[in-house]
PDB file of C-alpha atoms in Angstrom:
ATOM      1  CA  UNK A 250     -10.817 -28.803   4.291  1.00  0.00           C
ATOM      2  CA  UNK A 251     -10.689 -28.691   8.077  1.00  0.00           C
ATOM      3  CA  UNK A 252     -10.299 -25.351   9.758  1.00  0.00           C
ATOM      4  CA  UNK A 253      -8.464 -24.950  13.038  1.00  0.00           C
ATOM      5  CA  UNK A 254      -9.580 -22.133  15.267  1.00  0.00           C
ATOM      6  CA  UNK A 255      -7.022 -21.023  17.822  1.00  0.00           C
ATOM      7  CA  UNK A 256      -7.921 -20.290  21.421  1.00  0.00           C
ATOM      8  CA  UNK A 257      -9.407 -16.932  22.338  1.00  0.00           C
ATOM      9  CA  UNK A 258     -11.770 -14.666  20.484  1.00  0.00           C
ATOM     10  CA  UNK A 259     -11.367 -13.610  16.885  1.00  0.00           C
ATOM     11  CA  UNK A 260     -11.958  -9.899  16.412  1.00  0.00           C
ATOM     12  CA  UNK A 261     -12.639  -8.047  13.217  1.00  0.00           C
ATOM     13  CA  UNK A 262     -11.010  -4.623  13.477  1.00  0.00           C
ATOM     14  CA  UNK A 263     -12.353  -2.406  10.724  1.00  0.00           C
ATOM     15  CA  UNK A 264     -12.829   1.338  10.697  1.00  0.00           C
ATOM     16  CA  UNK A 265     -16.284   2.739  10.652  1.00  0.00           C
ATOM     17  CA  UNK A 266     -18.863   3.655  10.288  1.00  0.00           C
ATOM     18  CA  UNK A 267     -17.309   7.090  10.213  1.00  0.00           C
ATOM     19  CA  UNK A 268     -18.087  10.324   8.464  1.00  0.00           C
ATOM     20  CA  UNK A 269     -15.370  11.181   5.979  1.00  0.00           C
ATOM     21  CA  UNK A 270     -14.777  14.924   5.632  1.00  0.00           C
ATOM     22  CA  UNK A 271     -15.583  16.360   2.205  1.00  0.00           C
ATOM     23  CA  UNK A 272     -11.987  17.618   1.581  1.00  0.00           C
ATOM     24  CA  UNK A 273     -10.706  14.068   2.122  1.00  0.00           C
ATOM     25  CA  UNK A 274     -13.244  12.642  -0.310  1.00  0.00           C
ATOM     26  CA  UNK A 275     -12.268  15.271  -2.901  1.00  0.00           C
ATOM     27  CA  UNK A 276      -8.573  14.492  -2.402  1.00  0.00           C
ATOM     28  CA  UNK A 277      -9.230  10.788  -3.015  1.00  0.00           C
ATOM     29  CA  UNK A 278     -11.353  11.497  -6.096  1.00  0.00           C
ATOM     30  CA  UNK A 279      -8.647  11.197  -8.717  1.00  0.00           C
ATOM     31  CA  UNK A 280      -7.527   8.601 -11.210  1.00  0.00           C
ATOM     32  CA  UNK A 281      -4.758   6.165 -10.405  1.00  0.00           C
ATOM     33  CA  UNK A 282      -1.431   6.840 -12.066  1.00  0.00           C
ATOM     34  CA  UNK A 283      -0.511   4.306 -14.746  1.00  0.00           C
ATOM     35  CA  UNK A 284       2.630   2.516 -13.566  1.00  0.00           C
ATOM     36  CA  UNK A 285       4.101   2.953 -17.060  1.00  0.00           C
ATOM     37  CA  UNK A 286       3.563   6.712 -17.012  1.00  0.00           C
ATOM     38  CA  UNK A 287       6.622   8.979 -17.210  1.00  0.00           C
ATOM     39  CA  UNK A 288       5.364  10.742 -14.062  1.00  0.00           C
ATOM     40  CA  UNK A 289       5.899   7.632 -11.921  1.00  0.00           C
ATOM     41  CA  UNK A 290       9.717   7.842 -11.546  1.00  0.00           C
ATOM     42  CA  UNK A 291       9.530  11.385 -10.167  1.00  0.00           C
ATOM     43  CA  UNK A 292       6.706  10.423  -7.832  1.00  0.00           C
ATOM     44  CA  UNK A 293       8.402   7.292  -6.510  1.00  0.00           C
ATOM     45  CA  UNK A 294      11.802   8.906  -5.990  1.00  0.00           C
ATOM     46  CA  UNK A 295      10.550  10.797  -2.945  1.00  0.00           C
ATOM     47  CA  UNK A 296       8.636   7.750  -1.741  1.00  0.00           C
ATOM     48  CA  UNK A 297      11.761   5.599  -1.823  1.00  0.00           C
ATOM     49  CA  UNK A 298      13.647   8.165   0.223  1.00  0.00           C
ATOM     50  CA  UNK A 299      10.847   8.058   2.777  1.00  0.00           C
ATOM     51  CA  UNK A 300      11.096   4.258   2.907  1.00  0.00           C
ATOM     52  CA  UNK A 301      14.724   4.658   3.987  1.00  0.00           C
ATOM     53  CA  UNK A 302      13.576   6.887   6.833  1.00  0.00           C
ATOM     54  CA  UNK A 303      10.925   4.393   7.900  1.00  0.00           C
ATOM     55  CA  UNK A 304      13.476   1.587   8.098  1.00  0.00           C
ATOM     56  CA  UNK A 305      16.091   3.942   9.605  1.00  0.00           C
ATOM     57  CA  UNK A 306      18.791   3.184   7.086  1.00  0.00           C
ATOM     58  CA  UNK A 307      21.151   5.272   5.025  1.00  0.00           C
ATOM     59  CA  UNK A 308      22.891   2.432   3.236  1.00  0.00           C
ATOM     60  CA  UNK A 309      19.887   0.349   2.175  1.00  0.00           C
ATOM     61  CA  UNK A 310      18.618   0.642  -1.381  1.00  0.00           C
ATOM     62  CA  UNK A 311      14.829   0.287  -1.643  1.00  0.00           C
ATOM     63  CA  UNK A 312      13.407  -0.555  -5.042  1.00  0.00           C
ATOM     64  CA  UNK A 313      10.095  -1.150  -6.747  1.00  0.00           C
ATOM     65  CA  UNK A 314       9.146  -3.723  -9.320  1.00  0.00           C
ATOM     66  CA  UNK A 315       6.750  -1.804 -11.588  1.00  0.00           C
ATOM     67  CA  UNK A 316       4.414  -4.473 -12.834  1.00  0.00           C
ATOM     68  CA  UNK A 317       0.963  -5.857 -12.464  1.00  0.00           C
ATOM     69  CA  UNK A 318       0.083  -8.282  -9.695  1.00  0.00           C
ATOM     70  CA  UNK A 319       0.639 -11.275 -11.970  1.00  0.00           C
ATOM     71  CA  UNK A 320       4.415 -11.015 -11.530  1.00  0.00           C
ATOM     72  CA  UNK A 321       3.975 -12.347  -7.979  1.00  0.00           C
ATOM     73  CA  UNK A 322       3.438 -15.815  -9.464  1.00  0.00           C
ATOM     74  CA  UNK A 323       6.894 -15.634 -11.044  1.00  0.00           C
ATOM     75  CA  UNK A 324       8.906 -14.307  -8.115  1.00  0.00           C
TER      76      UNK A 324
END
């Protein structure tokens, strides 16, 4: 396979190395929520309302497809 490199420089923009504060590490130290858990609908309801704010809409209806990544092959 041939690769084409565009003009200019390619930059890798990654954070770090940085010191992560201990409270942040503790906040991240929790298990992921199972997408089939009954707690997910309550958690995502507020997230979906925030998505409306991000896209500055009141009439749009955001939605989630709760599934594993393998569904992407079907859509």
